[in-house]
Short mmCIF file of C-alpha atoms in Angstrom, two decimals:
data_model
loop_
_atom_site.label_atom_id
_atom_site.label_comp_id
_atom_site.label_asym_id
_atom_site.label_seq_id
_atom_site.Cartn_x
_atom_site.Cartn_y
_atom_site.Cartn_z
CA MET A 1 9.76 6.97 -27.04
CA SER A 2 8.44 9.74 -25.47
CA ASP A 3 8.53 10.08 -21.38
CA SER A 4 4.69 10.31 -21.77
CA LEU A 5 4.15 6.85 -23.51
CA ILE A 6 6.97 5.21 -21.25
CA THR A 7 4.89 6.86 -18.13
CA PHE A 8 1.56 5.44 -19.51
CA LEU A 9 2.67 2.19 -20.18
CA GLY A 10 4.46 1.77 -16.87
CA ILE A 11 1.13 2.73 -15.33
CA TYR A 12 -0.80 0.42 -17.56
CA PHE A 13 1.40 -2.72 -16.48
CA LEU A 14 1.28 -1.89 -12.89
CA SER A 15 -2.72 -1.61 -13.38
CA LEU A 16 -2.22 -5.44 -15.09
CA PHE A 17 -1.66 -6.89 -11.33
CA LYS A 18 -3.16 -3.90 -8.75
CA PHE A 19 -6.12 -2.25 -9.34
CA ILE A 20 -5.18 0.80 -7.16
CA ALA A 21 -1.91 1.61 -9.10
CA GLY A 22 -3.91 2.83 -11.87
CA PRO A 23 -5.67 5.75 -10.08
CA VAL A 24 -2.94 6.87 -7.47
CA LEU A 25 -0.25 6.86 -10.07
CA GLY A 26 -2.21 8.54 -12.90
CA SER A 27 -2.80 11.29 -10.54
CA ALA A 28 0.60 11.15 -9.78
CA ALA A 29 1.77 11.50 -13.29
CA GLY A 30 -0.77 14.38 -14.01
CA TYR A 31 -3.55 12.76 -15.90
CA GLY A 32 -6.83 13.75 -15.72
CA VAL A 33 -9.92 11.46 -14.59
CA ILE A 34 -10.64 10.05 -18.06
CA GLU A 35 -7.00 9.19 -18.60
CA SER A 36 -6.73 7.56 -15.38
CA ILE A 37 -9.74 5.78 -15.97
CA PHE A 38 -8.50 4.78 -19.32
CA VAL A 39 -5.50 2.96 -18.20
CA THR A 40 -6.73 1.24 -15.16
CA VAL A 41 -9.68 -0.18 -17.21
CA ALA A 42 -7.33 -1.32 -19.95
CA GLY A 43 -4.81 -2.97 -17.81
CA MET A 44 -7.42 -4.54 -15.81
CA MET A 45 -9.21 -6.07 -18.52
CA THR A 46 -5.98 -7.21 -20.26
CA SER A 47 -5.03 -9.07 -17.00
CA VAL A 48 -8.86 -10.54 -16.74
CA PHE A 49 -8.22 -11.91 -20.61
CA LEU A 50 -4.87 -13.22 -19.71
CA PHE A 51 -5.85 -14.98 -16.74
CA THR A 52 -8.94 -16.28 -18.16
CA LEU A 53 -6.95 -17.66 -21.36
CA VAL A 54 -3.90 -19.06 -19.06
CA GLY A 55 -6.94 -20.35 -16.32
CA ASN A 56 -8.36 -22.41 -19.24
CA LYS A 57 -5.30 -23.67 -20.58
CA PHE A 58 -4.26 -25.07 -17.08
CA LYS A 59 -7.69 -26.62 -16.58
CA LYS A 60 -7.26 -28.58 -19.55
CA TYR A 61 -3.88 -29.57 -18.61
CA LEU A 62 -5.04 -30.67 -15.15
CA LYS A 63 -7.92 -32.65 -16.62
CA LEU A 64 -5.51 -34.39 -19.16
CA ARG A 65 -3.03 -35.33 -16.43
CA PHE A 66 -5.62 -36.55 -13.49
CA ASN A 67 -8.28 -37.73 -15.34
CA LYS A 68 -6.93 -40.69 -17.08
CA LYS A 69 -9.13 -43.71 -17.79
CA LYS A 70 -8.68 -46.40 -15.34
CA PRO A 71 -9.15 -50.15 -16.67
CA ILE A 72 -12.38 -51.53 -15.74
CA PHE A 73 -11.17 -55.14 -15.08
CA SER A 74 -7.80 -55.59 -13.48
CA LYS A 75 -6.20 -58.31 -11.45
CA LYS A 76 -8.15 -57.01 -8.38
CA THR A 77 -11.40 -57.06 -9.65
CA GLU A 78 -10.77 -59.99 -12.00
CA HIS A 79 -11.63 -62.51 -9.04
CA LEU A 80 -14.83 -61.13 -7.99
#
């Protein structure tokens, strides 16, 4: 792969986790304003999309794990 693509992907993956990495590293790599904005927004929106998907799956897992139906009648409530 070419060096510019490796640089772009590196900045993109760092923008997934830290917003400030995109503009700082984009200007350090010699990108213009438009390229820096593009790589930063692409990284941020990818992380938002991934965390939303993972969050929904995690929420469903927790709901299944902790919202088990308790019996209405048990040995404690039977004598009442």
